[in-house]
Coordinates of C-alpha atoms in Angstrom, one line a residue:
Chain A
X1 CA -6.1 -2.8 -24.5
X2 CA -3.9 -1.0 -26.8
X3 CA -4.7 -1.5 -30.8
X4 CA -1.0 -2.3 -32.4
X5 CA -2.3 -1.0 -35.6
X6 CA -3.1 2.7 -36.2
X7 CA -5.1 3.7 -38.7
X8 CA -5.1 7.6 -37.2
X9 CA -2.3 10.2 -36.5
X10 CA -1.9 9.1 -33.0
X11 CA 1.6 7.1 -32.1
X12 CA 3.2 5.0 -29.1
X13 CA 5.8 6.3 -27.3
X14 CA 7.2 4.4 -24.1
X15 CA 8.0 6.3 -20.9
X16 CA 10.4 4.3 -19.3
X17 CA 11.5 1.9 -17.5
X18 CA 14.3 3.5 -17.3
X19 CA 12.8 7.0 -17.2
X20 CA 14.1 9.5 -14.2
X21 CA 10.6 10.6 -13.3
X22 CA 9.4 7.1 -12.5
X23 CA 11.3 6.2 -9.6
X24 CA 12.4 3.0 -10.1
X25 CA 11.2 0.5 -13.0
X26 CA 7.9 1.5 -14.7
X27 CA 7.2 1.5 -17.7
X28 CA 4.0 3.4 -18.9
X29 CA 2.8 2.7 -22.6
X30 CA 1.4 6.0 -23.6
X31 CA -1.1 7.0 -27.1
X32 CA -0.5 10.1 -28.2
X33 CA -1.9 12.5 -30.9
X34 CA 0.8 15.1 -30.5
X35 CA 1.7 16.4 -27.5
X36 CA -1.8 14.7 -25.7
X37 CA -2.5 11.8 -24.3
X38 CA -5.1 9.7 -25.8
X39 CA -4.5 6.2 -24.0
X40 CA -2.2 5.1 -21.2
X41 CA -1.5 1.8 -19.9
X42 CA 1.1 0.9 -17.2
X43 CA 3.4 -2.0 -17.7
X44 CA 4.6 -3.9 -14.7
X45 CA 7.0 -6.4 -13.2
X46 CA 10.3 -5.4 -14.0
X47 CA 10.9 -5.4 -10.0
X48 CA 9.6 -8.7 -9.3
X49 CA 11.2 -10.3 -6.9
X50 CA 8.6 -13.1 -5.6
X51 CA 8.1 -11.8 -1.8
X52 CA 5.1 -13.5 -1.3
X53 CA 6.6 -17.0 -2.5
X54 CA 9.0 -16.4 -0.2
X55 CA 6.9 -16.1 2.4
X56 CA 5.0 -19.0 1.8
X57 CA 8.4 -21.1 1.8
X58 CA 10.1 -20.0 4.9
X59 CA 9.2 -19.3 8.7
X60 CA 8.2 -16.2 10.3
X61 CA 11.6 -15.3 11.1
X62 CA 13.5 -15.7 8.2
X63 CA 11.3 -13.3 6.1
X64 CA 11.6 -10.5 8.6
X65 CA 13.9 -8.9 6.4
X66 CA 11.8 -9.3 3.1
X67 CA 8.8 -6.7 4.1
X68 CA 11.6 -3.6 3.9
X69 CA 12.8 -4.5 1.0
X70 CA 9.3 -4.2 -0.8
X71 CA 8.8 -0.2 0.1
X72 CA 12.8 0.9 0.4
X73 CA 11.3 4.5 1.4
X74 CA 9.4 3.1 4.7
X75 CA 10.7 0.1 5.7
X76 CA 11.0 0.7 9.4
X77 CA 6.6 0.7 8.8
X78 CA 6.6 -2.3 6.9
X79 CA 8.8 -4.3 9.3
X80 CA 6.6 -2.7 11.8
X81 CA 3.4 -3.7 10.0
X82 CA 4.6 -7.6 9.9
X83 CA 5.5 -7.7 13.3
X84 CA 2.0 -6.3 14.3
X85 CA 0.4 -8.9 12.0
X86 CA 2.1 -12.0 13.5
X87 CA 1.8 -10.6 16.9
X88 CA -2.0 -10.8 16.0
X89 CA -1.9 -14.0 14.7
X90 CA 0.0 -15.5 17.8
X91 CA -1.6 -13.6 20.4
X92 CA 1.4 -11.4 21.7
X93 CA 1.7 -8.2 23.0
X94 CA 4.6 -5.8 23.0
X95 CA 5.6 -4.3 26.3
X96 CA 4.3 0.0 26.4
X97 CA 7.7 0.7 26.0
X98 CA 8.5 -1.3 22.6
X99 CA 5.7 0.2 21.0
X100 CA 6.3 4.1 22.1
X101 CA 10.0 3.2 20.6
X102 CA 8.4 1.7 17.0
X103 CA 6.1 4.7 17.3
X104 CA 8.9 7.2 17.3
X105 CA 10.8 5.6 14.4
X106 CA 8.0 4.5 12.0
X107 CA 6.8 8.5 12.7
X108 CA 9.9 9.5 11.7
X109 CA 10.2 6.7 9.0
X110 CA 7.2 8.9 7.5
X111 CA 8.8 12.3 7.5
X112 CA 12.1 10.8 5.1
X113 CA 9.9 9.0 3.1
X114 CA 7.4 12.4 2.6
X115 CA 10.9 14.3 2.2
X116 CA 12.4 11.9 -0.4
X117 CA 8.7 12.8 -2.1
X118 CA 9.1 16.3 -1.5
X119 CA 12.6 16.7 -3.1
X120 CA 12.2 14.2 -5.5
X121 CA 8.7 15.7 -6.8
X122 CA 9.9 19.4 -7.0
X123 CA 13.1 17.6 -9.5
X124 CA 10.3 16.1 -11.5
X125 CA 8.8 19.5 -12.3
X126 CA 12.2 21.2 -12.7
X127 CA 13.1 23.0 -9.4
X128 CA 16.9 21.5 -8.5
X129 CA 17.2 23.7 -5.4
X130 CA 14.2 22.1 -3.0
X131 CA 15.6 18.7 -3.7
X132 CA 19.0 19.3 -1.8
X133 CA 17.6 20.9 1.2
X134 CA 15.2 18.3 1.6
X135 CA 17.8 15.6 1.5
X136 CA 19.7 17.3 3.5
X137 CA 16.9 16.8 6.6
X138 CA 16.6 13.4 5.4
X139 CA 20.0 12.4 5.7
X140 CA 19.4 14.0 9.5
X141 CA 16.7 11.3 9.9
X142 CA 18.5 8.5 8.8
X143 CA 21.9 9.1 10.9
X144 CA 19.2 9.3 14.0
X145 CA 17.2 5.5 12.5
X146 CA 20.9 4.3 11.8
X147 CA 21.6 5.1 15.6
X148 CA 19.3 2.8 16.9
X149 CA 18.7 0.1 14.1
X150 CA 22.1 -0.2 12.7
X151 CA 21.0 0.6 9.2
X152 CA 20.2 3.0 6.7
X153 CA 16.9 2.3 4.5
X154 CA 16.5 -1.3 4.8
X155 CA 15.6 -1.7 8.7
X156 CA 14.8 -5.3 10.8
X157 CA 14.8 -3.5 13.9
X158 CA 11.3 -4.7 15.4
X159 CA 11.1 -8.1 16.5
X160 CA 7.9 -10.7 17.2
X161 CA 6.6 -9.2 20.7
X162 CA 9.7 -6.0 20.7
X163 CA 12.4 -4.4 19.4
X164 CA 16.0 -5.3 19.0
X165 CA 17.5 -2.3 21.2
X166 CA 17.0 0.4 23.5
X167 CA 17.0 3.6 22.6
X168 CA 20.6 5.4 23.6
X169 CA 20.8 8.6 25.0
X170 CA 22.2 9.7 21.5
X171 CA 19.1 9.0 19.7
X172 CA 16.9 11.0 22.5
X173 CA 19.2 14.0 22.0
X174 CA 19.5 13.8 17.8
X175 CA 15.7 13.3 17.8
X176 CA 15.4 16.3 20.5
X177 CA 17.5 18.4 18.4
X178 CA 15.5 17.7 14.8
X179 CA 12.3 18.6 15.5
X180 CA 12.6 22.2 15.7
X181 CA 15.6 21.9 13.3
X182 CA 12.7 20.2 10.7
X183 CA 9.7 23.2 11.9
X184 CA 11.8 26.2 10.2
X185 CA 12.6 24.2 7.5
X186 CA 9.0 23.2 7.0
X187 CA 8.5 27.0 7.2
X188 CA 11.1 27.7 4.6
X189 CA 9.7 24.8 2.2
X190 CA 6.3 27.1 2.5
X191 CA 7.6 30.2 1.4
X192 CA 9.3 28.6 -1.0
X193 CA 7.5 26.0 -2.9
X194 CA 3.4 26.1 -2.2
X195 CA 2.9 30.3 -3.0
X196 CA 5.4 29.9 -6.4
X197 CA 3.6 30.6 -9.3
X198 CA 5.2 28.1 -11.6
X199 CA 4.9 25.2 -8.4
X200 CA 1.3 26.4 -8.5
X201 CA 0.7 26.6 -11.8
X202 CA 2.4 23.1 -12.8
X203 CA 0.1 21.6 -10.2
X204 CA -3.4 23.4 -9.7
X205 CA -6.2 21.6 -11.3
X206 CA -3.7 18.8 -12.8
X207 CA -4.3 15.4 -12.1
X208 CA -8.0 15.7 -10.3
X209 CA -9.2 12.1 -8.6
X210 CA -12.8 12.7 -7.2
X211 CA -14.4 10.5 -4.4
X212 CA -16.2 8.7 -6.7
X213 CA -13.0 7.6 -8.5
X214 CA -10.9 7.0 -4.9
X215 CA -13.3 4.2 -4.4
X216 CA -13.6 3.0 -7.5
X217 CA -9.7 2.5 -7.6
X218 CA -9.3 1.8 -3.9
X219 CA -7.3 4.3 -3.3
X220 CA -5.7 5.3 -0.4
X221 CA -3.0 7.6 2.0
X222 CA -2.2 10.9 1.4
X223 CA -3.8 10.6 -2.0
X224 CA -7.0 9.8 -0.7
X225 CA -7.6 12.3 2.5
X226 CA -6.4 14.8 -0.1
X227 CA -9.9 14.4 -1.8
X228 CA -11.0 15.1 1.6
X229 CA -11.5 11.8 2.8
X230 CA -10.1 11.6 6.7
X231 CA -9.8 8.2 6.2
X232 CA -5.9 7.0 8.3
X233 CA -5.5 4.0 9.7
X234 CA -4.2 4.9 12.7
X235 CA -7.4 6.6 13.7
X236 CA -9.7 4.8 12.0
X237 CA -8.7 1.3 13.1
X238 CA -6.3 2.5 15.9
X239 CA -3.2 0.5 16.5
X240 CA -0.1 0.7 18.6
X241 CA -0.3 3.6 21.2
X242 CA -1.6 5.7 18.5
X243 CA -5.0 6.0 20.6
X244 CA -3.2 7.6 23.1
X245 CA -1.5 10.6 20.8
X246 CA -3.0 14.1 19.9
X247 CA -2.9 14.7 16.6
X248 CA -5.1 15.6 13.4
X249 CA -5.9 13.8 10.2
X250 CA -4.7 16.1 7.5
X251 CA -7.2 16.5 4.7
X252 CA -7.2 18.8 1.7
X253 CA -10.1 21.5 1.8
X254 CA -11.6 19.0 -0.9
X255 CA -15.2 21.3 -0.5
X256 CA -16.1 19.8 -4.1
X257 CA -14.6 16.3 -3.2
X258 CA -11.6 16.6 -5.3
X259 CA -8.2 16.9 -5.0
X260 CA -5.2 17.6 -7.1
X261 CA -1.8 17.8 -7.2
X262 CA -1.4 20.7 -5.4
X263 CA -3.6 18.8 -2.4
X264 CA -2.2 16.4 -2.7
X265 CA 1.7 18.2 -1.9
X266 CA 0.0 19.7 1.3
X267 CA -1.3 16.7 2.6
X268 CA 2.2 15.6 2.4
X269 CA 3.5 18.5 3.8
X270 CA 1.7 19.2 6.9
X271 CA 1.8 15.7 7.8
X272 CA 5.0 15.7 8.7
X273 CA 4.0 18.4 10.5
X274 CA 1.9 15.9 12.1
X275 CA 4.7 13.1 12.4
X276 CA 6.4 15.7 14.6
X277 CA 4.1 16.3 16.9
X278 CA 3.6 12.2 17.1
X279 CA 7.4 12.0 17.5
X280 CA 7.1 14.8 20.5
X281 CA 4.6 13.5 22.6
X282 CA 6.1 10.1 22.4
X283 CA 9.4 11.1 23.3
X284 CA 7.7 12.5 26.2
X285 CA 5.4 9.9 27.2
X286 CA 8.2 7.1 27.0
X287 CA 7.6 4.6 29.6
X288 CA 10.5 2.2 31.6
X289 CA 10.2 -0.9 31.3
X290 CA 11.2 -3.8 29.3
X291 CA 11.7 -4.0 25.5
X292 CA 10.6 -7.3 24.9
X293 CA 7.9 -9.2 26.0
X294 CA 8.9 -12.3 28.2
X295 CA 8.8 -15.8 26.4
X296 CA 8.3 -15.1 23.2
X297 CA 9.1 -17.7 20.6
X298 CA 11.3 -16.4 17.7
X299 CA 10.3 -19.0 16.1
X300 CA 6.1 -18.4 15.9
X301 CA 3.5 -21.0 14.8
X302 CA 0.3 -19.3 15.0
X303 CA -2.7 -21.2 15.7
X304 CA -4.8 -22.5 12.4
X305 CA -6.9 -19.6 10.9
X306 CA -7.0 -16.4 8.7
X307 CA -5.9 -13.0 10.0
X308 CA -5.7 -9.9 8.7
X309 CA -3.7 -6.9 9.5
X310 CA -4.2 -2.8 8.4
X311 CA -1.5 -0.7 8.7
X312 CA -1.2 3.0 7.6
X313 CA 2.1 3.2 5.6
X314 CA 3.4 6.4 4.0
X315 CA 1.6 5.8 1.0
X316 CA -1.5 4.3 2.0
X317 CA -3.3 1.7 3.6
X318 CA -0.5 -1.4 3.7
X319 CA -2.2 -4.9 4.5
X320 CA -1.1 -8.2 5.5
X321 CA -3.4 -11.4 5.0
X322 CA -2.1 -14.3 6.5
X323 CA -2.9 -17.8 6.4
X324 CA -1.9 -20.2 8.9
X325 CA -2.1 -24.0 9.5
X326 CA -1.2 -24.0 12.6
X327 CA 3.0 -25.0 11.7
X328 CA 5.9 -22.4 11.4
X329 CA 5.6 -21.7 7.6
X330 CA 2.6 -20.0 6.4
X331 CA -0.1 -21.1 3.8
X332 CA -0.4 -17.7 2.1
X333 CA 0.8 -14.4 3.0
X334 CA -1.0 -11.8 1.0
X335 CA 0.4 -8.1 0.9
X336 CA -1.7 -5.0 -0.3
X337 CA 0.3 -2.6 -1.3
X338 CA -1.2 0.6 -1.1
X339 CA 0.8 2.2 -4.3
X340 CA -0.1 -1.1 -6.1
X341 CA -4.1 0.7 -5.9
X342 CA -2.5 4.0 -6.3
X343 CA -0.8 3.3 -9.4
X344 CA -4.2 1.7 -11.2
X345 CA -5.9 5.0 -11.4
X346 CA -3.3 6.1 -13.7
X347 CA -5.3 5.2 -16.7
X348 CA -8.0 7.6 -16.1
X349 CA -5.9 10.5 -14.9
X350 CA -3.8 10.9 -18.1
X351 CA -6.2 11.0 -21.2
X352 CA -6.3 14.5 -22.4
X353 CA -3.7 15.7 -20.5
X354 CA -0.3 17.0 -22.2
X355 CA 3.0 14.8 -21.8
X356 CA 4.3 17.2 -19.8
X357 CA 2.2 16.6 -16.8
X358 CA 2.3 13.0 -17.0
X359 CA 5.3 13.8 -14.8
X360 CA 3.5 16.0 -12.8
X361 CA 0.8 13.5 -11.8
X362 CA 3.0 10.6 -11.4
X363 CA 5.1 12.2 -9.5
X364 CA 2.2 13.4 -7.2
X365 CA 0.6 9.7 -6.3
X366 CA 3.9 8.9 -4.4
X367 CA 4.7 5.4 -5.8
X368 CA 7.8 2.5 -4.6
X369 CA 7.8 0.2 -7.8
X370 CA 9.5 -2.6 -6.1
X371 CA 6.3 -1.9 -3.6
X372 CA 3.8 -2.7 -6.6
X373 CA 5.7 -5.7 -7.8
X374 CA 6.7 -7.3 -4.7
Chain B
X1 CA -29.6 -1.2 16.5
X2 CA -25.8 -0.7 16.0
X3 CA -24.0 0.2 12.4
X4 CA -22.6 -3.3 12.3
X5 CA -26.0 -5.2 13.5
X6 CA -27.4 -3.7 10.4
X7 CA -25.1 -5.1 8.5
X8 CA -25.3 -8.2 9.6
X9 CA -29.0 -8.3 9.2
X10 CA -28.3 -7.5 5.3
X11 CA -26.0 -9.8 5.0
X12 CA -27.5 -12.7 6.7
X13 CA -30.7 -11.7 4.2
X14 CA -28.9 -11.5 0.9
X15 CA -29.7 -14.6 -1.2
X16 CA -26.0 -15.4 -2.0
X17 CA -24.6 -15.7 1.0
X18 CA -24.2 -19.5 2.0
X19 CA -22.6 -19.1 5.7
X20 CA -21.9 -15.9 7.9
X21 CA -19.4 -16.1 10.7
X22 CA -19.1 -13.1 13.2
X23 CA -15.5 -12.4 13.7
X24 CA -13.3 -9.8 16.0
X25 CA -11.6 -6.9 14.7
X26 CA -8.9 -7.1 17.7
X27 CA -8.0 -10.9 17.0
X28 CA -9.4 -11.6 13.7
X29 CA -8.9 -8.0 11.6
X30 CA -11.9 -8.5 10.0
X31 CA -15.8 -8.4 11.5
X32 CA -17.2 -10.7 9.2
X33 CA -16.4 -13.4 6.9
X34 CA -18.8 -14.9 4.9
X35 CA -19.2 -17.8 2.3
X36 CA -20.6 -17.6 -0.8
X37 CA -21.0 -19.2 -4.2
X38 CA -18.8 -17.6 -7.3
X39 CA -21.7 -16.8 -9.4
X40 CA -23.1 -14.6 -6.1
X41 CA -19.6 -12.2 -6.1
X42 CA -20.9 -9.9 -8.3
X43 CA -24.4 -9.2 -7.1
X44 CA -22.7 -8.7 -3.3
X45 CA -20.3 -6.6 -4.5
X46 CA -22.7 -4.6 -5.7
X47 CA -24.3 -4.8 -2.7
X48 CA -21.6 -3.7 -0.8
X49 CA -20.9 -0.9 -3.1
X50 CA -24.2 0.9 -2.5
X51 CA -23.9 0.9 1.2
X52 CA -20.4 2.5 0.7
X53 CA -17.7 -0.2 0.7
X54 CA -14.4 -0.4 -1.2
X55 CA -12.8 -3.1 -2.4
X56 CA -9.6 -3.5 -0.2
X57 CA -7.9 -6.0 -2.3
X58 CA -8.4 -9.7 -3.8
X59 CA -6.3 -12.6 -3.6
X60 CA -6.7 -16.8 -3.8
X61 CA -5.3 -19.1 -1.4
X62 CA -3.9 -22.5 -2.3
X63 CA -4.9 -25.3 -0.2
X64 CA -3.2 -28.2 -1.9
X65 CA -6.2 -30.0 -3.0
X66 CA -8.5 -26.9 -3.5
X67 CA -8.3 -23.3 -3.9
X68 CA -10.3 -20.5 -2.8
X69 CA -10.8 -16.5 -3.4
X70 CA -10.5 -14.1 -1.1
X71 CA -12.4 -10.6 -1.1
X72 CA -11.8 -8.1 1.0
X73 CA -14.2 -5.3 1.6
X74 CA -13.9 -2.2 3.9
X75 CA -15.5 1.5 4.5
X76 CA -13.9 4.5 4.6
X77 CA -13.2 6.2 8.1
X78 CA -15.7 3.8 10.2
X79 CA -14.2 0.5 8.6
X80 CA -16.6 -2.7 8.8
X81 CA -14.4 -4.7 7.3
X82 CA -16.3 -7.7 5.2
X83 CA -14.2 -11.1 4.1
X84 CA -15.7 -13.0 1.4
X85 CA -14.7 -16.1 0.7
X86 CA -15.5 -18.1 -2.6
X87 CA -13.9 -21.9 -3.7
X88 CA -12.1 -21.3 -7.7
X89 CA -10.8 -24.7 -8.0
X90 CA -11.4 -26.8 -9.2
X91 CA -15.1 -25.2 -10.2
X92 CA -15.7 -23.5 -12.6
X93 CA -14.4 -19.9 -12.8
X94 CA -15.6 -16.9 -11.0
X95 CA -17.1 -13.9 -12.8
X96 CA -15.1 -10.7 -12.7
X97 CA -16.1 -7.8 -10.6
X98 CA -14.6 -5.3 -12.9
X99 CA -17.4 -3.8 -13.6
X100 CA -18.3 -3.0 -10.1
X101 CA -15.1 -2.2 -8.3
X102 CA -12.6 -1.0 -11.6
X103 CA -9.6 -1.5 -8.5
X104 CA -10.4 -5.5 -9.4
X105 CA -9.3 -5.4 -12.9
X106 CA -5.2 -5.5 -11.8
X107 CA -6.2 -7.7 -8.4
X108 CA -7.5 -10.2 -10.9
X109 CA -5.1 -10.3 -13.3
X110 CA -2.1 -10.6 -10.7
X111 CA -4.7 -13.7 -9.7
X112 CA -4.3 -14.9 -12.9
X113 CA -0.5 -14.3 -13.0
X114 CA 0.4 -16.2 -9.6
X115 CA -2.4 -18.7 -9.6
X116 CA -3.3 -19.2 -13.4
X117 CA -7.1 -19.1 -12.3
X118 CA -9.3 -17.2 -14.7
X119 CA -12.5 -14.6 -14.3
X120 CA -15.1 -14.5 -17.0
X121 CA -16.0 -11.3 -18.6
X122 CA -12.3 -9.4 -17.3
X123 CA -12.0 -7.0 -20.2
X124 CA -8.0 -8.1 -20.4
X125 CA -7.1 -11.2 -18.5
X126 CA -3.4 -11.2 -19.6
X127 CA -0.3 -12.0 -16.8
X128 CA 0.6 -8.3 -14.8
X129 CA 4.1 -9.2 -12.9
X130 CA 5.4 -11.9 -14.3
X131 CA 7.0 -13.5 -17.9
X132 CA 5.1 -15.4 -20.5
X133 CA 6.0 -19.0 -19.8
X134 CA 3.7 -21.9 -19.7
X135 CA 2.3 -22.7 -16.2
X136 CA 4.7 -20.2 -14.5
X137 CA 2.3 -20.0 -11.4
X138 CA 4.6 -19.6 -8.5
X139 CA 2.0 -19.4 -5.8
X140 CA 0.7 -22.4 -6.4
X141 CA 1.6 -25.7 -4.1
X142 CA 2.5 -28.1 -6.8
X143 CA 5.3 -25.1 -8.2
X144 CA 8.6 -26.2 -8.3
X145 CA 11.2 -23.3 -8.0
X146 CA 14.2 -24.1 -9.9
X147 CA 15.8 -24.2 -13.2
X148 CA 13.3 -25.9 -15.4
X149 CA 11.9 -22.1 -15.5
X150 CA 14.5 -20.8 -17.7
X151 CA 14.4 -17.1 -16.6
X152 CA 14.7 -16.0 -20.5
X153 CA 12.8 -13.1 -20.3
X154 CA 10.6 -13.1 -23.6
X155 CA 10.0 -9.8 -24.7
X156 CA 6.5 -8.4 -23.6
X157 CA 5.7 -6.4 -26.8
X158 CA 6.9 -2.7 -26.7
X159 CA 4.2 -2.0 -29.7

């Protein structure tokens, strides 16, 4: 795509991979004529760690641990998302109770993953401050996950047709004791961040994806619905309990079908909003019961056929195409990544825009590298 | 006549579709999947396109003796979700849908990368993930992991 030689005063200059702003390993090859950008292209792969040849050489069980390894930020979803998927594929059904409990932790899976965003996006443009409060209330969230799944980021805490433990009374009363504790913060974070005049100024009108261009580039999540779009998995295609829980789709005013990075931040934002209210009325509506459906294999062999499973994941819409031939080890396991989408609009976003906001606008799509190279 | 019916009806009409199957959402996650020759792909997605779809992702499957693509289209908000399925190998290569869908120009080329099956008329066919080595296809049957792939990275050029 790019010419190697110049015959104008543009140059090459690589950002990365080992650039702060870009969260992990991505390297983007940009054209510049002085401080603009003329051409961009993204170069990939330097995370590549061959998930889906994994999956296609082991069983069911022994890659559980693999899908929170591909999105480090929302793992608790992804394990959440496989488990769902083979569940389809073998015909099982969680007990009430197992899924109000995966409800309540991939919900608050979301808000540290939005917060890591949050704190790590306001860095990008230069503001220190926002980035320790908001880890702060992450680190809340993840003593409460590591209560109940044992672990920190990288979570195999559902299981084919359950989840591994009960909730403790511990968890109930940590979880209890965030929620208000993360509404005045939320508060704070407005006053703060979304009426500053630099925040506003770094971010208004920068980085505009019209509708046109979401569909072009498939993209999805919080990007997406802040063109306007209330597209979210888990009302369109409902999953879970989700059917059961009051809560709004967040979308951007988007009256002109657009949105920018500043939509794009409150999307984010009230969503966790959102994820709180999830979190509440599941907490309230928690069922007895079992936590595991009776006579399950851990060992699945679905029967012979394709299925295919949409999940909405922090960044988008997460997919899992499976394969099977009827024995323990499937044919194909395909996973679409929703920053994998996310990231290809890239291209058309940065031409004409100023180095500077390259930052800006990659910071604002939310991407996991080791997500888009699996 | 509901949403999907309509659908249906268009898609049971349009010229290159060789077999329709009805399937469920709740078991299947898809409501159709469909058959189809790989010099139809681009006309249907174009199809698909003007009544609204996205392209949700592309991938191949290896069967051993053949191989086949896999297209995935859905809608926004009301999703019918549309599974086309095309054989790749060993026929001849399918056309690209770049020009349609622009999401299909990194689907293809990771197809490329992991399955070392080409598109005609991709503006850029070149490997996305993975190193230049000679049949490094890794999600293909006959791959071998092991150390006959040397893992010596050769540099991708940094221009």
């Amino acid at each position: 795509m790019l010419r190697k030689t110049l015959t104008d005063d543009t140059f090459y200059l690589n950002m990365g991979p080992q650039h702060p702003s870009t969260h992990g390993v991505l390297r983007l090859l940009l054209r510049l004529d002085g401080e603009r950008i003329v051409e961009c292209e993204p170069v990939l792969g330097y995370s590549h760690r061959g998930h889906e040849h994994m999956a296609q050489t082991r069983s069911y069980l022994r890659f559980m641990p693999n899908p929170c390894r591909m999105d480090y930020l929302a793992g608790l979803m992804y394990n959440h998302a496989y488990c769902l998927a083979v569940e389809r594929a073998c015909g099982i059904e969680a007990p009430p109770r197992a899924q109000f409990i995966r409800v309540i932790c991939a919900e608050l899976n979301r808000i540290s993953s939005h917060l890591l965003w949050f704190g790590a996006y306001l860095l990008d443009l230069g503001g220190f401050t926002p980035f320790l409060y908001a880890f702060d209330d992450r680190e809340d969230v993840l003593s409460i996950l590591g209560e109940i799944t044992g672990s920190r980021l990288t979570y195999s805490y559902c299981r084919f047709g359950g989840v591994a433990r009960d909730l403790t009374p511990k968890f109930i009363e940590l979880t209890k004791a965030f929620i208000p504790k993360l509404r005045v913060r939320l508060k704070d974070y407005d006053t703060l961040v979304s009426k500053n005049v630099i925040f506003i100024n770094r971010t208004k009108d920068v980085g505009v994806i019209t509708k046109e261009q979401a569909r072009d580039y498939s993209v999805t999540g919080p990007n997406l619905r802040a063109c306007g779009v209330p597209h979210d998995q888990r009302r369109c295609e409902p999953y879970s309990v989700y059917p059961e829980i009051d809560f709004e789709v967040i979308t951007a005013d988007g009256a002109n079908g657009e949105g920018d990075c500043y939509d794009r931040y409150l999307v984010r934002m009230q969503e966790m909003e959102e994820s709180l209210r999830i979190v509440e009325q599941a907490l309230q509506r928690l069922p007895e019961g079992p936590i595991r459906a009776k006579g399950v294999a851990q060992e699945p062999a679905p029967p012979p056929g394709a299925y295919q499973y949409c999940y909405e994941s922090a960044r988008g819409m997460l997919g899992i195409y499976l394969v099977s031939d009827g024995s323990r080890v499937p044919v194909r396991m395909k996973w679409r990544t929703p920053s994998f989408s996310n990231l290809s609009i890239l291209p058309i976003l940065l031409p004409g825009t100023l180095v500077a906001d390259t930052v800006a606008i990659l910071g604002s799509l939310d991407l996991v590298i080791p997500e888009i190279d699996r | 006549m509901s949403q999907n019916e309509s659908l249906a009806v268009i898609l049971e009409s349009s010229p290159q579709v060789t077999q329709l199957r009805r399937a469920s959402r709740e078991n299947d996650g898809f409501d159709f999947s469909l058959s189809i020759e790989p010099k139809g792909i681009p006309e249907l997605a174009r199809m698909l396109k003007d009544q609204g779809f996205f392209l949700e992702y592309l991938t191949a499957v290896d069967y051993g003796q053949t191989m086949e693509l896999v297209y995935s289209f859905s809608k926004w908000i009301e999703p019918d979700r549309v599974q086309a399925v095309c054989p790749a190998w060993p026929m001849e290569a399918a056309p690209s849908i770049c020009g349609v869908f622009p999401a299909a120009n990194w689907q293809e080329r990771e197809v490329f990368d992991m399955f070392g099956l080409e598109f005609k008329d991709h503006p850029d066919l070149k490997r996305l993930l993975l190193i230049q080595e000679e049949g490094l296809h890794p999600l293909r049957k006959d791959f071998v992991a092991g150390p006959q792939h040397s893992g010596d990275v050769v540099e991708t050029e940094m221009v």
